[in-house]
PDB file of C-alpha atoms in Angstrom:
ATOM      1  CA  MET A 935     -96.996 -92.248  -0.420  1.00 67.00           C
ATOM      2  CA  SER A 936     -97.071 -89.706  -3.361  1.00 78.00           C
ATOM      3  CA  THR A 937     -93.910 -90.134  -5.571  1.00 83.00           C
ATOM      4  CA  ILE A 938     -92.230 -88.015  -8.308  1.00 82.00           C
ATOM      5  CA  VAL A 939     -89.877 -89.904 -10.679  1.00 87.00           C
ATOM      6  CA  GLU A 940     -87.333 -88.635 -13.141  1.00 87.00           C
ATOM      7  CA  ALA A 941     -86.688 -91.193 -15.514  1.00 92.00           C
ATOM      8  CA  THR A 942     -85.571 -91.608 -19.250  1.00 94.00           C
ATOM      9  CA  VAL A 943     -86.809 -93.846 -22.307  1.00 95.00           C
ATOM     10  CA  PRO A 944     -85.316 -94.046 -25.566  1.00 96.00           C
ATOM     11  CA  ALA A 945     -86.978 -92.270 -28.242  1.00 96.00           C
ATOM     12  CA  ASP A 946     -87.447 -95.430 -30.452  1.00 95.00           C
ATOM     13  CA  GLN A 947     -89.467 -96.838 -27.791  1.00 94.00           C
ATOM     14  CA  PHE A 948     -91.430 -93.807 -27.118  1.00 93.00           C
ATOM     15  CA  ALA A 949     -91.792 -90.889 -29.612  1.00 94.00           C
ATOM     16  CA  LEU A 950     -90.290 -89.009 -32.427  1.00 95.00           C
ATOM     17  CA  PRO A 951     -87.135 -90.846 -32.896  1.00 96.00           C
ATOM     18  CA  GLU A 952     -86.363 -89.713 -36.445  1.00 96.00           C
ATOM     19  CA  ALA A 953     -87.333 -86.072 -35.875  1.00 96.00           C
ATOM     20  CA  LEU A 954     -85.157 -85.911 -32.839  1.00 95.00           C
ATOM     21  CA  SER A 955     -82.477 -87.159 -35.071  1.00 95.00           C
ATOM     22  CA  ARG A 956     -82.927 -84.664 -38.110  1.00 94.00           C
ATOM     23  CA  VAL A 957     -83.110 -81.676 -35.708  1.00 92.00           C
ATOM     24  CA  PRO A 958     -80.584 -82.515 -32.946  1.00 89.00           C
ATOM     25  CA  THR A 959     -79.941 -79.429 -31.681  1.00 84.00           C
ATOM     26  CA  THR A 960     -83.737 -78.899 -31.032  1.00 88.00           C
ATOM     27  CA  GLU A 961     -85.239 -79.588 -27.794  1.00 88.00           C
ATOM     28  CA  ILE A 962     -88.796 -80.763 -27.728  1.00 91.00           C
ATOM     29  CA  ARG A 963     -91.112 -80.638 -24.852  1.00 87.00           C
ATOM     30  CA  MET A 964     -94.389 -82.361 -24.449  1.00 86.00           C
ATOM     31  CA  VAL A 965     -97.133 -80.197 -22.791  1.00 74.00           C
ATOM     32  CA  ARG A 966     -98.992 -81.874 -19.801  1.00 59.00           C
ATOM     33  CA  LEU A 967     -99.098 -85.515 -21.518  1.00 57.00           C
ATOM     34  CA  VAL A 968    -102.170 -86.984 -20.157  1.00 55.00           C
ATOM     35  CA  ALA A 969    -103.975 -89.856 -21.670  1.00 51.00           C
ATOM     36  CA  HIS A 970    -108.163 -89.468 -21.892  1.00 49.00           C
ATOM     37  CA  GLY A 971    -108.941 -93.094 -22.630  1.00 48.00           C
ATOM     38  CA  SER A 972    -106.696 -95.361 -25.089  1.00 46.00           C
ATOM     39  CA  GLU A 973    -107.282 -93.212 -28.080  1.00 52.00           C
ATOM     40  CA  TYR A 974    -106.256 -89.941 -27.008  1.00 54.00           C
ATOM     41  CA  VAL A 975    -103.167 -88.164 -25.399  1.00 64.00           C
ATOM     42  CA  MET A 976    -102.727 -84.083 -24.918  1.00 65.00           C
ATOM     43  CA  PRO A 977    -101.459 -83.134 -28.156  1.00 79.00           C
ATOM     44  CA  PHE A 978     -99.383 -79.937 -27.673  1.00 86.00           C
ATOM     45  CA  VAL A 979     -95.305 -79.822 -27.919  1.00 90.00           C
ATOM     46  CA  TRP A 980     -93.040 -76.848 -27.746  1.00 88.00           C
ATOM     47  CA  ALA A 981     -89.712 -76.924 -29.430  1.00 90.00           C
ATOM     48  CA  GLY A 982     -87.023 -74.552 -29.425  1.00 84.00           C
ATOM     49  CA  CYS A 983     -85.907 -73.718 -32.957  1.00 83.00           C
ATOM     50  CA  ASP A 984     -85.128 -71.012 -35.276  1.00 83.00           C
ATOM     51  CA  ASP A 985     -86.690 -72.644 -38.275  1.00 90.00           C
ATOM     52  CA  ALA A 986     -90.229 -73.807 -37.211  1.00 93.00           C
ATOM     53  CA  ASP A 987     -91.188 -75.127 -40.819  1.00 94.00           C
ATOM     54  CA  ARG A 988     -87.952 -77.363 -40.763  1.00 94.00           C
ATOM     55  CA  VAL A 989     -89.169 -78.595 -37.306  1.00 95.00           C
ATOM     56  CA  ARG A 990     -92.801 -79.186 -38.515  1.00 96.00           C
ATOM     57  CA  ASP A 991     -91.588 -81.236 -41.573  1.00 96.00           C
ATOM     58  CA  ALA A 992     -89.480 -83.489 -39.133  1.00 96.00           C
ATOM     59  CA  LEU A 993     -92.429 -83.794 -36.890  1.00 96.00           C
ATOM     60  CA  ALA A 994     -94.615 -84.560 -39.598  1.00 97.00           C
ATOM     61  CA  ASP A 995     -92.424 -87.019 -41.095  1.00 97.00           C
ATOM     62  CA  ASP A 996     -91.811 -88.997 -38.061  1.00 97.00           C
ATOM     63  CA  PRO A 997     -93.659 -92.609 -37.669  1.00 96.00           C
ATOM     64  CA  THR A 998     -95.086 -91.646 -34.396  1.00 95.00           C
ATOM     65  CA  THR A 999     -97.248 -89.082 -35.329  1.00 95.00           C
ATOM     66  CA  GLU A1000    -100.241 -88.615 -37.761  1.00 94.00           C
ATOM     67  CA  SER A1001    -100.480 -85.304 -38.209  1.00 94.00           C
ATOM     68  CA  VAL A1002     -98.570 -82.036 -37.272  1.00 95.00           C
ATOM     69  CA  THR A1003     -99.831 -78.429 -37.043  1.00 94.00           C
ATOM     70  CA  LEU A1004     -97.876 -75.374 -36.211  1.00 95.00           C
ATOM     71  CA  LEU A1005     -99.901 -73.076 -33.964  1.00 91.00           C
ATOM     72  CA  SER A1006     -97.830 -70.333 -33.189  1.00 90.00           C
ATOM     73  CA  GLU A1007     -94.224 -69.217 -32.748  1.00 89.00           C
ATOM     74  CA  PHE A1008     -92.723 -66.992 -29.953  1.00 80.00           C
ATOM     75  CA  ASP A1009     -89.396 -65.721 -28.928  1.00 75.00           C
ATOM     76  CA  GLY A1010     -87.443 -68.749 -30.593  1.00 81.00           C
ATOM     77  CA  GLU A1011     -90.021 -71.393 -29.763  1.00 87.00           C
ATOM     78  CA  ALA A1012     -92.976 -72.963 -31.835  1.00 91.00           C
ATOM     79  CA  LEU A1013     -96.072 -74.422 -30.762  1.00 91.00           C
ATOM     80  CA  PHE A1014     -97.267 -77.415 -32.456  1.00 93.00           C
ATOM     81  CA  ARG A1015    -100.258 -79.677 -32.417  1.00 91.00           C
ATOM     82  CA  VAL A1016     -99.304 -83.351 -32.900  1.00 92.00           C
ATOM     83  CA  ASP A1017    -101.762 -86.549 -33.510  1.00 91.00           C
ATOM     84  CA  TRP A1018     -99.939 -89.273 -32.005  1.00 90.00           C
ATOM     85  CA  SER A1019     -99.582 -92.990 -33.428  1.00 89.00           C
ATOM     86  CA  ALA A1020    -100.704 -95.489 -31.314  1.00 87.00           C
ATOM     87  CA  LYS A1021     -97.276 -96.459 -30.204  1.00 87.00           C
ATOM     88  CA  VAL A1022     -97.228 -93.139 -28.355  1.00 88.00           C
ATOM     89  CA  ARG A1023    -100.809 -93.717 -26.825  1.00 85.00           C
ATOM     90  CA  VAL A1024     -99.402 -97.127 -25.578  1.00 85.00           C
ATOM     91  CA  PHE A1025     -96.838 -95.948 -23.344  1.00 87.00           C
ATOM     92  CA  VAL A1026     -98.875 -93.025 -22.026  1.00 85.00           C
ATOM     93  CA  SER A1027    -101.734 -95.507 -21.449  1.00 85.00           C
ATOM     94  CA  ILE A1028     -99.296 -97.903 -19.442  1.00 85.00           C
ATOM     95  CA  VAL A1029     -98.426 -95.190 -17.130  1.00 85.00           C
ATOM     96  CA  ALA A1030    -101.906 -94.030 -16.703  1.00 82.00           C
ATOM     97  CA  GLU A1031    -103.033 -97.551 -16.104  1.00 82.00           C
ATOM     98  CA  GLU A1032    -101.335 -96.847 -12.440  1.00 77.00           C
ATOM     99  CA  ASP A1033    -103.030 -93.572 -12.087  1.00 80.00           C
ATOM    100  CA  ALA A1034     -99.718 -91.872 -12.805  1.00 84.00           C
ATOM    101  CA  THR A1035     -99.417 -88.441 -14.701  1.00 82.00           C
ATOM    102  CA  ILE A1036     -96.459 -87.715 -17.026  1.00 83.00           C
ATOM    103  CA  LEU A1037     -95.774 -84.161 -15.565  1.00 78.00           C
ATOM    104  CA  ASP A1038     -93.198 -83.236 -17.879  1.00 80.00           C
ATOM    105  CA  ALA A1039     -91.458 -84.919 -21.055  1.00 87.00           C
ATOM    106  CA  CYS A1040     -88.463 -83.367 -22.736  1.00 88.00           C
ATOM    107  CA  GLY A1041     -86.879 -84.969 -25.838  1.00 92.00           C
ATOM    108  CA  ARG A1042     -83.208 -84.247 -26.883  1.00 88.00           C
ATOM    109  CA  ASP A1043     -80.564 -86.666 -28.795  1.00 89.00           C
ATOM    110  CA  GLY A1044     -82.526 -89.638 -29.056  1.00 93.00           C
ATOM    111  CA  THR A1045     -83.814 -89.793 -25.379  1.00 94.00           C
ATOM    112  CA  TRP A1046     -86.755 -88.607 -23.567  1.00 94.00           C
ATOM    113  CA  HIS A1047     -86.358 -87.277 -20.090  1.00 91.00           C
ATOM    114  CA  LEU A1048     -89.654 -87.895 -18.110  1.00 90.00           C
ATOM    115  CA  GLN A1049     -91.021 -86.665 -15.040  1.00 84.00           C
ATOM    116  CA  VAL A1050     -93.625 -88.797 -13.753  1.00 87.00           C
ATOM    117  CA  PHE A1051     -96.205 -88.444 -10.796  1.00 85.00           C
ATOM    118  CA  PHE A1052     -97.526 -91.614  -8.827  1.00 87.00           C
ATOM    119  CA  PRO A1053    -100.165 -91.125  -6.245  1.00 84.00           C
ATOM    120  CA  ASP A1054     -98.506 -94.402  -4.167  1.00 85.00           C
ATOM    121  CA  HIS A1055     -94.889 -95.172  -4.123  1.00 83.00           C
ATOM    122  CA  GLU A1056     -95.580 -98.837  -4.809  1.00 86.00           C
ATOM    123  CA  LEU A1057     -96.916 -98.201  -8.189  1.00 89.00           C
ATOM    124  CA  VAL A1058     -93.633 -97.064  -9.605  1.00 90.00           C
ATOM    125  CA  SER A1059     -92.515-100.600  -9.388  1.00 89.00           C
ATOM    126  CA  ALA A1060     -95.667-101.892 -11.460  1.00 89.00           C
ATOM    127  CA  THR A1061     -95.456 -99.305 -13.878  1.00 91.00           C
ATOM    128  CA  ARG A1062     -91.886-100.328 -14.535  1.00 89.00           C
ATOM    129  CA  GLU A1063     -92.732-104.344 -15.072  1.00 90.00           C
ATOM    130  CA  PHE A1064     -95.464-103.114 -17.179  1.00 89.00           C
ATOM    131  CA  CYS A1065     -92.738-101.269 -19.273  1.00 91.00           C
ATOM    132  CA  GLU A1066     -90.640-104.235 -19.462  1.00 91.00           C
ATOM    133  CA  ASP A1067     -93.397-106.171 -20.765  1.00 90.00           C
ATOM    134  CA  PHE A1068     -93.789-104.060 -23.420  1.00 90.00           C
ATOM    135  CA  GLY A1069     -90.408-103.950 -24.201  1.00 91.00           C
ATOM    136  CA  ILE A1070     -89.681-100.305 -23.005  1.00 93.00           C
ATOM    137  CA  ASP A1071     -86.768 -99.432 -21.250  1.00 93.00           C
ATOM    138  CA  LEU A1072     -87.701 -97.156 -18.245  1.00 93.00           C
ATOM    139  CA  GLU A1073     -84.498 -96.024 -16.782  1.00 92.00           C
ATOM    140  CA  LEU A1074     -85.419 -94.494 -12.989  1.00 90.00           C
ATOM    141  CA  GLU A1075     -82.777 -91.731 -12.465  1.00 85.00           C
ATOM    142  CA  ARG A1076     -84.173 -90.021  -9.453  1.00 81.00           C
ATOM    143  CA  VAL A1077     -87.004 -90.759  -7.110  1.00 82.00           C
ATOM    144  CA  ASN A1078     -88.490 -88.287  -4.465  1.00 75.00           C
ATOM    145  CA  ARG A1079     -91.343 -89.281  -2.028  1.00 70.00           C
ATOM    146  CA  LEU A1080     -93.526 -86.068  -1.574  1.00 62.00           C
ATOM    147  CA  SER A1081     -93.426 -86.855   2.129  1.00 53.00           C
ATOM    148  CA  GLU A1082     -89.767 -86.557   2.101  1.00 47.00           C
ATOM    149  CA  ALA A1083     -89.623 -83.186   0.023  1.00 46.00           C
ATOM    150  CA  SER A1084     -89.529 -80.875   3.272  1.00 48.00           C
ATOM    151  CA  GLU A1085     -87.108 -78.321   3.524  1.00 50.00           C
ATOM    152  CA  TYR A1086     -84.062 -80.836   3.641  1.00 48.00           C
ATOM    153  CA  GLY A1087     -85.534 -83.594   1.643  1.00 51.00           C
ATOM    154  CA  HIS A1088     -86.206 -81.598  -1.587  1.00 52.00           C
ATOM    155  CA  LEU A1089     -82.529 -80.561  -1.706  1.00 59.00           C
ATOM    156  CA  GLY A1090     -81.721 -84.558  -1.278  1.00 61.00           C
ATOM    157  CA  LEU A1091     -79.979 -83.823   2.141  1.00 67.00           C
ATOM    158  CA  THR A1092     -80.430 -86.021   5.084  1.00 69.00           C
ATOM    159  CA  GLU A1093     -81.996 -84.131   8.337  1.00 70.00           C
ATOM    160  CA  ARG A1094     -78.584 -84.354  10.173  1.00 79.00           C
ATOM    161  CA  GLN A1095     -76.797 -82.634   7.222  1.00 80.00           C
ATOM    162  CA  TYR A1096     -79.458 -79.846   6.676  1.00 80.00           C
ATOM    163  CA  GLU A1097     -79.277 -79.326  10.522  1.00 84.00           C
ATOM    164  CA  THR A1098     -75.619 -78.872  10.323  1.00 88.00           C
ATOM    165  CA  LEU A1099     -75.707 -76.654   7.248  1.00 88.00           C
ATOM    166  CA  VAL A1100     -78.298 -74.271   8.920  1.00 86.00           C
ATOM    167  CA  ASP A1101     -76.385 -74.230  12.435  1.00 89.00           C
ATOM    168  CA  ALA A1102     -73.075 -73.818  10.273  1.00 89.00           C
ATOM    169  CA  TYR A1103     -75.037 -70.640   8.508  1.00 87.00           C
ATOM    170  CA  GLU A1104     -76.543 -69.023  11.382  1.00 87.00           C
ATOM    171  CA  ALA A1105     -73.347 -69.379  13.580  1.00 89.00           C
ATOM    172  CA  GLY A1106     -71.409 -67.496  10.903  1.00 88.00           C
ATOM    173  CA  TYR A1107     -69.264 -70.123   9.190  1.00 90.00           C
ATOM    174  CA  TYR A1108     -70.478 -69.109   5.981  1.00 86.00           C
ATOM    175  CA  GLU A1109     -69.323 -65.227   6.572  1.00 84.00           C
ATOM    176  CA  VAL A1110     -66.436 -63.439   5.193  1.00 80.00           C
ATOM    177  CA  PRO A1111     -64.423 -63.344   7.599  1.00 84.00           C
ATOM    178  CA  ARG A1112     -65.933 -66.508   9.477  1.00 86.00           C
ATOM    179  CA  THR A1113     -67.035 -65.969  12.680  1.00 89.00           C
ATOM    180  CA  VAL A1114     -66.712 -69.546  13.839  1.00 90.00           C
ATOM    181  CA  ASN A1115     -64.469 -72.378  12.446  1.00 91.00           C
ATOM    182  CA  GLN A1116     -64.876 -75.862  11.858  1.00 91.00           C
ATOM    183  CA  GLU A1117     -63.233 -77.000  15.504  1.00 91.00           C
ATOM    184  CA  GLU A1118     -65.891 -74.825  16.915  1.00 92.00           C
ATOM    185  CA  LEU A1119     -68.753 -76.542  15.041  1.00 91.00           C
ATOM    186  CA  ALA A1120     -67.162 -80.019  15.499  1.00 90.00           C
ATOM    187  CA  GLU A1121     -67.418 -79.276  19.623  1.00 91.00           C
ATOM    188  CA  HIS A1122     -71.152 -77.723  18.951  1.00 89.00           C
ATOM    189  CA  PHE A1123     -72.416 -81.056  17.161  1.00 86.00           C
ATOM    190  CA  ASP A1124     -70.143 -83.199  19.574  1.00 87.00           C
ATOM    191  CA  VAL A1125     -68.342 -84.826  16.511  1.00 84.00           C
ATOM    192  CA  SER A1126     -64.747 -85.015  15.728  1.00 85.00           C
ATOM    193  CA  HIS A1127     -63.354 -82.407  13.329  1.00 84.00           C
ATOM    194  CA  GLN A1128     -62.741 -85.092  10.630  1.00 82.00           C
ATOM    195  CA  ALA A1129     -66.395 -86.210  10.773  1.00 82.00           C
ATOM    196  CA  LEU A1130     -67.866 -82.770  10.553  1.00 87.00           C
ATOM    197  CA  SER A1131     -65.536 -82.038   7.744  1.00 85.00           C
ATOM    198  CA  GLU A1132     -66.800 -84.878   5.654  1.00 81.00           C
ATOM    199  CA  ARG A1133     -70.431 -84.278   6.692  1.00 85.00           C
ATOM    200  CA  LEU A1134     -70.289 -80.754   5.347  1.00 89.00           C
ATOM    201  CA  ARG A1135     -68.275 -82.123   2.127  1.00 83.00           C
ATOM    202  CA  ARG A1136     -71.085 -84.144   1.358  1.00 79.00           C
ATOM    203  CA  ALA A1137     -73.814 -81.713   2.004  1.00 82.00           C
ATOM    204  CA  HIS A1138     -72.232 -79.421  -0.031  1.00 84.00           C
ATOM    205  CA  GLU A1139     -71.878 -81.667  -3.128  1.00 76.00           C
ATOM    206  CA  THR A1140     -75.517 -82.950  -2.895  1.00 72.00           C
ATOM    207  CA  VAL A1141     -76.721 -79.308  -2.569  1.00 74.00           C
ATOM    208  CA  ILE A1142     -74.538 -78.498  -5.933  1.00 72.00           C
ATOM    209  CA  THR A1143     -75.405 -81.375  -7.570  1.00 64.00           C
ATOM    210  CA  ASN A1144     -79.212 -81.007  -7.300  1.00 62.00           C
ATOM    211  CA  ALA A1145     -79.172 -77.590  -7.807  1.00 59.00           C
ATOM    212  CA  LEU A1146     -77.320 -77.594 -11.069  1.00 58.00           C
ATOM    213  CA  TYR A1147     -78.760 -80.856 -12.222  1.00 48.00           C
ATOM    214  CA  HIS A1148     -80.998 -79.640 -15.088  1.00 45.00           C
ATOM    215  CA  LYS A1149     -78.291 -77.326 -16.513  1.00 48.00           C
ATOM    216  CA  ILE A1150     -75.527 -79.991 -16.083  1.00 45.00           C
ATOM    217  CA  HIS A1151     -77.755 -82.485 -17.853  1.00 46.00           C
ATOM    218  CA  ARG A1152     -78.553 -80.162 -20.668  1.00 47.00           C
ATOM    219  CA  ARG A1153     -74.910 -79.619 -21.243  1.00 47.00           C
ATOM    220  CA  ASP A1154     -73.729 -83.179 -20.617  1.00 45.00           C
ATOM    221  CA  HIS A1155     -76.010 -85.795 -21.196  1.00 42.00           C
ATOM    222  CA  ASP A1156     -73.951 -88.387 -19.766  1.00 42.00           C
ATOM    223  CA  VAL A1157     -73.901 -87.027 -16.651  1.00 39.00           C
ATOM    224  CA  SER A1158     -76.111 -89.106 -13.781  1.00 40.00           C
ATOM    225  CA  PRO A1159     -77.613 -87.289 -11.050  1.00 41.00           C
ATOM    226  CA  ARG A1160     -75.926 -88.175  -7.759  1.00 39.00           C
ATOM    227  CA  ILE A1161     -78.464 -87.664  -5.289  1.00 40.00           C
ATOM    228  CA  ARG A1162     -77.417 -88.925  -1.924  1.00 40.00           C
ATOM    229  CA  HIS A1163     -79.254 -89.604   1.032  1.00 43.00           C
ATOM    230  CA  GLU A1164     -76.370 -90.440   3.330  1.00 42.00           C
ATOM    231  CA  ALA A1165     -76.401 -92.191   6.670  1.00 45.00           C
ATOM    232  CA  ASP A1166     -74.711 -89.099   8.267  1.00 50.00           C
TER     233      ASP A1166
END
């Protein structure tokens, strides 16, 4: 079962620890990080910055790079070509060993935030074990099986929560003024008013948390996603 994982790894165990420290307000994003054998990794990175030369120097001086070239600047961002050291290639090769692909890698404040595609869910554990063997702390924050990424799954909702929100919306619960109240909805679902209220509260919290996760995570890196798949 195909799976997309959101994870973090410390920069000093992966890439650009010194560069991220020297330009702490800069967000660096690798472009489609794919291993082609053990000697080559897709070499492009974007950096949001006002001073591209300063960022280039920070990248070039970092021990995880071998050479850096500024390719272009556009609207407050700069594109660099980077030849990576063996340390970075090792990590990417570990991921590629299980036929996984790093879809997105964003570095800021000493941490890399990764989005990794696995063709089979069982490969997630194997990759994590490989990382542990190499002293890499790959911390899983969110795991989404693609078969669950249906209309409700990609929002983090259970099927029952999703159906409740849809029925409530179609019945006019979210209109101003409301055309149906919670007591009437509870009767429709044949549950108590308290049970319905709690189900709606959980569903609202899940949708809002998932919808705002990336913005919250950028603003406050200590906030962890609270992806809930409740029993009800």
